[in-house]
Coordinates of C-alpha atoms in Angstrom, one line a residue:
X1 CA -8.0 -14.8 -17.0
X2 CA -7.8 -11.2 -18.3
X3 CA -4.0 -10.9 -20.4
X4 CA -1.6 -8.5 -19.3
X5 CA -1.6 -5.0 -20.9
X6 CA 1.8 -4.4 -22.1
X7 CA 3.6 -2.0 -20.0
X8 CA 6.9 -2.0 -18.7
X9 CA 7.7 -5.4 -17.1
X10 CA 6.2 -7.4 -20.4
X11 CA 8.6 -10.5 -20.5
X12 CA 9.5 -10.4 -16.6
X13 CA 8.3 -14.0 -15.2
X14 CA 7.9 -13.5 -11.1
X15 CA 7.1 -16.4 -8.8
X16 CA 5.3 -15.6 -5.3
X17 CA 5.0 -17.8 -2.0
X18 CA 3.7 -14.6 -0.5
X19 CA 0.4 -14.9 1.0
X20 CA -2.0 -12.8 2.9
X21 CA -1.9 -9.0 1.8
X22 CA 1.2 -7.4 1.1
X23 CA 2.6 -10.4 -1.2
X24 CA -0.9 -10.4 -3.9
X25 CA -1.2 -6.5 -3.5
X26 CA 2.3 -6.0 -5.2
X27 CA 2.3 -9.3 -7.5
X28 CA -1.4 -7.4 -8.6
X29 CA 0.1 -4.3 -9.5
X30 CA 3.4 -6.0 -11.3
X31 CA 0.8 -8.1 -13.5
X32 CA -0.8 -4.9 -14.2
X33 CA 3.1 -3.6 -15.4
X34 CA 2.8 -6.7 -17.7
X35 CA 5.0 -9.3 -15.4
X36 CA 4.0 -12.8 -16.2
X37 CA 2.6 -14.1 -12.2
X38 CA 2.6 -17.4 -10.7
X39 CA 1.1 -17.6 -7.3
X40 CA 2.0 -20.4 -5.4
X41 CA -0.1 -21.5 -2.9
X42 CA -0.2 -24.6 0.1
X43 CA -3.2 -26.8 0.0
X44 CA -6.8 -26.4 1.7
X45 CA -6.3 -27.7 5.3
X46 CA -9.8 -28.6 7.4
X47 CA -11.5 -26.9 4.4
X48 CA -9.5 -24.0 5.3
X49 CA -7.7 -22.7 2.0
X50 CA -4.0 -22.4 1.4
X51 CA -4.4 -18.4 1.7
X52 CA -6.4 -17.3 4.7
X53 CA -7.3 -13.8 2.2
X54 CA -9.6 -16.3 0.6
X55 CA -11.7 -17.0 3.3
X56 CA -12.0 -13.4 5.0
X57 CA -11.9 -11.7 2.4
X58 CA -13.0 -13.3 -0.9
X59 CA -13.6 -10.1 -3.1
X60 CA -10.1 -9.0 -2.3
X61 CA -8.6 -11.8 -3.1
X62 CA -10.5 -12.4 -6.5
X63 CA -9.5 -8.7 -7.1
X64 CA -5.9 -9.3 -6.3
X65 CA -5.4 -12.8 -8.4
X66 CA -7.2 -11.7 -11.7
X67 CA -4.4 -11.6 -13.7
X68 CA -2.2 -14.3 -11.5
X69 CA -1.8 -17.8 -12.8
X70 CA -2.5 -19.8 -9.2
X71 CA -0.9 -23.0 -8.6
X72 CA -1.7 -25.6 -5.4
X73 CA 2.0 -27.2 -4.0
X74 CA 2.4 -28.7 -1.2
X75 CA 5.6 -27.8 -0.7
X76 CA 6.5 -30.3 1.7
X77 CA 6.6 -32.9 -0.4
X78 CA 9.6 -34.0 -3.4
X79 CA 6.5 -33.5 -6.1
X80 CA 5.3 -30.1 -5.0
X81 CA 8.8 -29.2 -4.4
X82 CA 9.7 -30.5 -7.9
X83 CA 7.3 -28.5 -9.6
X84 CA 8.2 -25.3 -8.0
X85 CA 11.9 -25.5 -8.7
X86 CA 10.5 -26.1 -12.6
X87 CA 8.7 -23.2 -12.2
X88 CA 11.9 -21.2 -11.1
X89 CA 13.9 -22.6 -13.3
X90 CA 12.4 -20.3 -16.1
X91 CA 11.6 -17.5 -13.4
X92 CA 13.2 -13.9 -13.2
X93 CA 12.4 -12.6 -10.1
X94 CA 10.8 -14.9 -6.7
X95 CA 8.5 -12.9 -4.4
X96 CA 8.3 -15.0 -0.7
X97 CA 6.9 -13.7 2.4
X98 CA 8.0 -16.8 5.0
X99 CA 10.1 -16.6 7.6
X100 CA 13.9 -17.7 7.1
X101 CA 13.7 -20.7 8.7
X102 CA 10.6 -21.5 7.1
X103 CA 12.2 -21.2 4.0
X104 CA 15.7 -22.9 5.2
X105 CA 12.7 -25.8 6.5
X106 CA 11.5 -26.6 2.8
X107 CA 14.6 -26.0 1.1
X108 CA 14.3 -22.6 -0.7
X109 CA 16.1 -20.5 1.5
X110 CA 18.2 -17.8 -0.4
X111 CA 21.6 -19.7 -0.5
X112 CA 20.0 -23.0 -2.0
X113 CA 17.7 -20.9 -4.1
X114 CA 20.9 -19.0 -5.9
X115 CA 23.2 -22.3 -5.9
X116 CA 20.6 -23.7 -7.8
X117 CA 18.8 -20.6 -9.9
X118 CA 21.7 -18.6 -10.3
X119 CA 20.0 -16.2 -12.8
X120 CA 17.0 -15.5 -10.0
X121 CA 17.0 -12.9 -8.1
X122 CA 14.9 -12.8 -5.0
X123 CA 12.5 -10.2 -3.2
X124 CA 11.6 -11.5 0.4
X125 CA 9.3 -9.7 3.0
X126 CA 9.6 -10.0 6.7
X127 CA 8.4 -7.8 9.9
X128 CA 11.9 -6.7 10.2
X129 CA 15.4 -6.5 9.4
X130 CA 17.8 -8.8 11.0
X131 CA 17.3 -11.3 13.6
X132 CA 13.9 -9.8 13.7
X133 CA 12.6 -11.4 11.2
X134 CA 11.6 -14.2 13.1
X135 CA 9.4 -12.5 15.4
X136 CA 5.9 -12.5 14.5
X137 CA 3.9 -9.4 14.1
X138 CA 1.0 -8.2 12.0
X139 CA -0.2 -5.2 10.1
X140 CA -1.8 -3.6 13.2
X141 CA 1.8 -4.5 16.0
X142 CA 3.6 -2.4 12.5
X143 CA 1.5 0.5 12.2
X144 CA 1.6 0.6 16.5
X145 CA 5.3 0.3 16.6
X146 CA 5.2 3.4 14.1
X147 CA 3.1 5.2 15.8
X148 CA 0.0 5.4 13.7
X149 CA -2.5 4.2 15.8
X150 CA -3.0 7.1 18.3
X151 CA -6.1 5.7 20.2
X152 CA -8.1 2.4 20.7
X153 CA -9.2 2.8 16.8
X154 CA -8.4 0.1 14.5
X155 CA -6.7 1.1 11.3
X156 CA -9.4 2.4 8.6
X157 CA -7.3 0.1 6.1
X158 CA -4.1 -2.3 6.5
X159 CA -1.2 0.5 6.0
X160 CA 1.5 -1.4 7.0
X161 CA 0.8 -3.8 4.3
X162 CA -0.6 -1.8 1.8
X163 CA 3.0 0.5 2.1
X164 CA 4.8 -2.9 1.7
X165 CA 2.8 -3.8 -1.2
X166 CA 4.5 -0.8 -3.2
X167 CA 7.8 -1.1 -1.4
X168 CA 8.1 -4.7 -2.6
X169 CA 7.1 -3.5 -6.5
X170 CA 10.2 -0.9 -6.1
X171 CA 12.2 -4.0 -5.2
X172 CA 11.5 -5.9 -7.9
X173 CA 11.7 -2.7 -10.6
X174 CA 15.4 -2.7 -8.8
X175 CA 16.5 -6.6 -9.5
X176 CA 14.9 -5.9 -12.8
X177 CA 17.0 -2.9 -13.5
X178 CA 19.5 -4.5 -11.9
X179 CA 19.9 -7.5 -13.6
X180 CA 19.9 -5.7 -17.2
X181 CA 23.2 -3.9 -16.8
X182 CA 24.7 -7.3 -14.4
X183 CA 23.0 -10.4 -15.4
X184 CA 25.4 -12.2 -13.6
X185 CA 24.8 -10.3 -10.2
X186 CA 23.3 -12.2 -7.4
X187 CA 20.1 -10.2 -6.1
X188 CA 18.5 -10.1 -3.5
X189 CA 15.9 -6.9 -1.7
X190 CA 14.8 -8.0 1.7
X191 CA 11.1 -5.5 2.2
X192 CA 10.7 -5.1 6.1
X193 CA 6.6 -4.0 6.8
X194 CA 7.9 -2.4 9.6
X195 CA 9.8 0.3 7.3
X196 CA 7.0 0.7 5.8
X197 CA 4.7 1.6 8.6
X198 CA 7.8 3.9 9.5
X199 CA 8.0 5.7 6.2
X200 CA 4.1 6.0 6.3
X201 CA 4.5 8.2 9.8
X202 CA 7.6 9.7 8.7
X203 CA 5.0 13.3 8.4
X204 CA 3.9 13.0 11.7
X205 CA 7.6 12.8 13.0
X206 CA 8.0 16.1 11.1
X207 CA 5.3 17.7 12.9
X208 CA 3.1 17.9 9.5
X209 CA 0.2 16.6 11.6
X210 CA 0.4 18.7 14.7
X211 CA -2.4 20.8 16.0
X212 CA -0.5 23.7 14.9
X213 CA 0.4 22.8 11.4
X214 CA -2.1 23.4 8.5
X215 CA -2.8 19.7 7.9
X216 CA -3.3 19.0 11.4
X217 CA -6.2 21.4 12.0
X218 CA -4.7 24.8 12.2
X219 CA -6.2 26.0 8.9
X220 CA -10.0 26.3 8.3
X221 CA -9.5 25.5 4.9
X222 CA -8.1 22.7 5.4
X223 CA -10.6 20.4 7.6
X224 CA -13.6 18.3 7.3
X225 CA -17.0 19.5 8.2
X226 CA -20.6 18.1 8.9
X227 CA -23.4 19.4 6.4
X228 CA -26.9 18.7 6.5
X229 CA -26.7 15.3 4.9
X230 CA -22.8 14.2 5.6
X231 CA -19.6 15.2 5.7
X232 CA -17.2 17.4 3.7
X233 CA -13.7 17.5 3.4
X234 CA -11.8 20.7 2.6
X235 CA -8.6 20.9 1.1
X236 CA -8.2 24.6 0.0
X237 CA -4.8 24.9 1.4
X238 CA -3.0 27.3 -1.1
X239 CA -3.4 31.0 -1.4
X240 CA -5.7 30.3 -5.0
X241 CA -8.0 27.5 -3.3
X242 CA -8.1 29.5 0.1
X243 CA -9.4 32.8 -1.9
X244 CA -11.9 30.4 -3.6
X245 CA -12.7 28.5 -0.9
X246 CA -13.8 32.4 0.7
X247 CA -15.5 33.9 -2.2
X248 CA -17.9 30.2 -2.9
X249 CA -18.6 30.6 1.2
X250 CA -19.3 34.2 1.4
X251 CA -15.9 36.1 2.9
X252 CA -13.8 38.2 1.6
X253 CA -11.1 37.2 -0.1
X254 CA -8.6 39.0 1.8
X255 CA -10.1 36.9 4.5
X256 CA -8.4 34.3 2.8
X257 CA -5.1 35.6 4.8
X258 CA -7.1 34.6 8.2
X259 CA -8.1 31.3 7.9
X260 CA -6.2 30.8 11.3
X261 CA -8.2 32.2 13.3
X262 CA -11.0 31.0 15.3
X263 CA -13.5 33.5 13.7
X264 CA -13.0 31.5 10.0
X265 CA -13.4 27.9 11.5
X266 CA -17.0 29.4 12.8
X267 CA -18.0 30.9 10.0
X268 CA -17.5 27.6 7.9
X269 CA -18.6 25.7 10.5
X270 CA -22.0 27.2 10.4
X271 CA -22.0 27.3 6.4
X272 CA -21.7 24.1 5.7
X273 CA -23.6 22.7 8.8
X274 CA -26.9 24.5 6.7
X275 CA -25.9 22.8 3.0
X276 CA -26.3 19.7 1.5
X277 CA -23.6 17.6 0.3
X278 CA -25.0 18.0 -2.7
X279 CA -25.0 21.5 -2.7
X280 CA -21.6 21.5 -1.5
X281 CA -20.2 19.8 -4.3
X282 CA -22.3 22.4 -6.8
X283 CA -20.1 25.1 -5.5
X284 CA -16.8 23.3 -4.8
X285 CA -17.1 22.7 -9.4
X286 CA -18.2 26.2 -9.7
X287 CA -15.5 28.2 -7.6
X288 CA -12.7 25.3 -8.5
X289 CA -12.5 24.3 -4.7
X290 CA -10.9 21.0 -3.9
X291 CA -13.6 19.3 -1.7
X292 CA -14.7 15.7 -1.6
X293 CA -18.3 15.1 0.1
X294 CA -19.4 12.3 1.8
X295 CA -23.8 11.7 1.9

């Protein structure tokens, strides 16, 4: 296993029970901080193992665990049990993602985790707050609830959980912080997925991705276009990068004022329907146009 680079959290030892996504996402990133990592996983059941992301997804999980210590517990037992209060015993922060009474079912709910750990602090993640957080739910129900799925589309990546992912790294930077200035504070940051997918469609609430906004199709400079070979996305939204955008394309740049109006959308329309992506990007480096093509 690859050591840690050094980097802020060098010296924090975090425990996770968190499986699936959001849990190995945010324990990858805090071992990329420096955070010592134990993962904590259930034994293989039917030849199934202890973390579905294993089976569905093997590359991601090899991606997410690289610098993670793993260790097998089956939690339901005194022994596995034993083993994981040893390994809390010299923890600083426990990551879980079961649902409270799971938790309150093998004995590490919060209250019997801080009677006996009074120097851990806790990060948990649920669907959502409050008596919620027994419902099931999913990435895909979250992102729905939020309003982010606007057709029969599925999700080009998990949002819901990737959002969580970061949200639960910002709760453990807060226990962290936390801790220094009260180490004898009892912490705990419960990370709902649903406020995630919520803060993820907090633009669209704003309007930010409405026909008539910008960034939701309004401006030609601002759009993504079929070429000869692929696709091209524009994103020469400001007055420099729209005056660019105009003189690598062949208007004026005091057409760079008009890139409302229907006659612009045609015109670069038809200019990049006859070019390569290739050709695309040669101009986008050349005029300093911020365009990303995809063959």
């Amino acid at each position: 296993m690859p050591s840690p680079p050094h980097g802020v959290l060098t010296g924090v030892r975090i425990v996770s029970l968190a499986l699936n996504l959001p849990g190995p996402a945010a324990l990858m990133r805090l071992a990329d901080m420096g955070a010592t990592c134990v993962k904590v996983e259930p034994p293989s059941a039917n030849g199934a193992p202890g973390d579905p992301m294993a089976a569905y997804a093997p590359t991601g999980y090899e991606a997410m665990h690289c610098r993670v210590t793993r260790d097998v517990l089956d939690l339901k037992s005194e022994s596995g049990r034993a083993t994981l209060y040893a390994r809390l015993g010299t923890a600083d922060v426990l990551v879980t993602s079961f649902r409270p009474s799971a938790l309150q079912r093998l004995g590490v709910d919060r209250a019997e985790l801080h009677r006996r750990f009074p120097a851990l602090s806790i990060v948990t993640i649920v669907g959502e707050h409050g008596a919620e957080a027994e419902h099931p739910g999913h990435d895909l129900t979250y992102e729905a609830e939020a309003g982010l799925l606007p057709d029969l589309a599925l999700p080009v990546v998990p949002f819901a959980d990737m959002a969580g992912a970061l949200l639960v790294v910002e709760a453990v930077l807060r226990v962290v912080l936390a801790r220094q200035r009260d180490p004898g504070a009892l912490l705990f940051e419960e990370v709902a997925l649903g406020d995630a997918a919520r803060f993820l469609a907090l633009p669209r609430s704003w309007g930010l991705m409405q026909g008539t906004s910008p960034i939701g199709g309004a401006h030609a400079g601002y759009r993504l276009y079929a070429c000869r070979d692929g696709r091209v996305a524009v994103a020469a939204l400001e007055p420099r990068f729209a005056r660019a955008l105009c003189r690598a394309t062949g208007l004026t740049e005091e057409q760079a004022d008009r890139l409302q109006e229907p006659a612009a959308f045609a015109w670069l329309t038809d200019y990049f329907a006859g070019r390569s992506c290739r050709e695309v990007a040669a101009l986008a480096q050349q005029y300093d146009v911020p365009v990303a093509v995809m063959p």
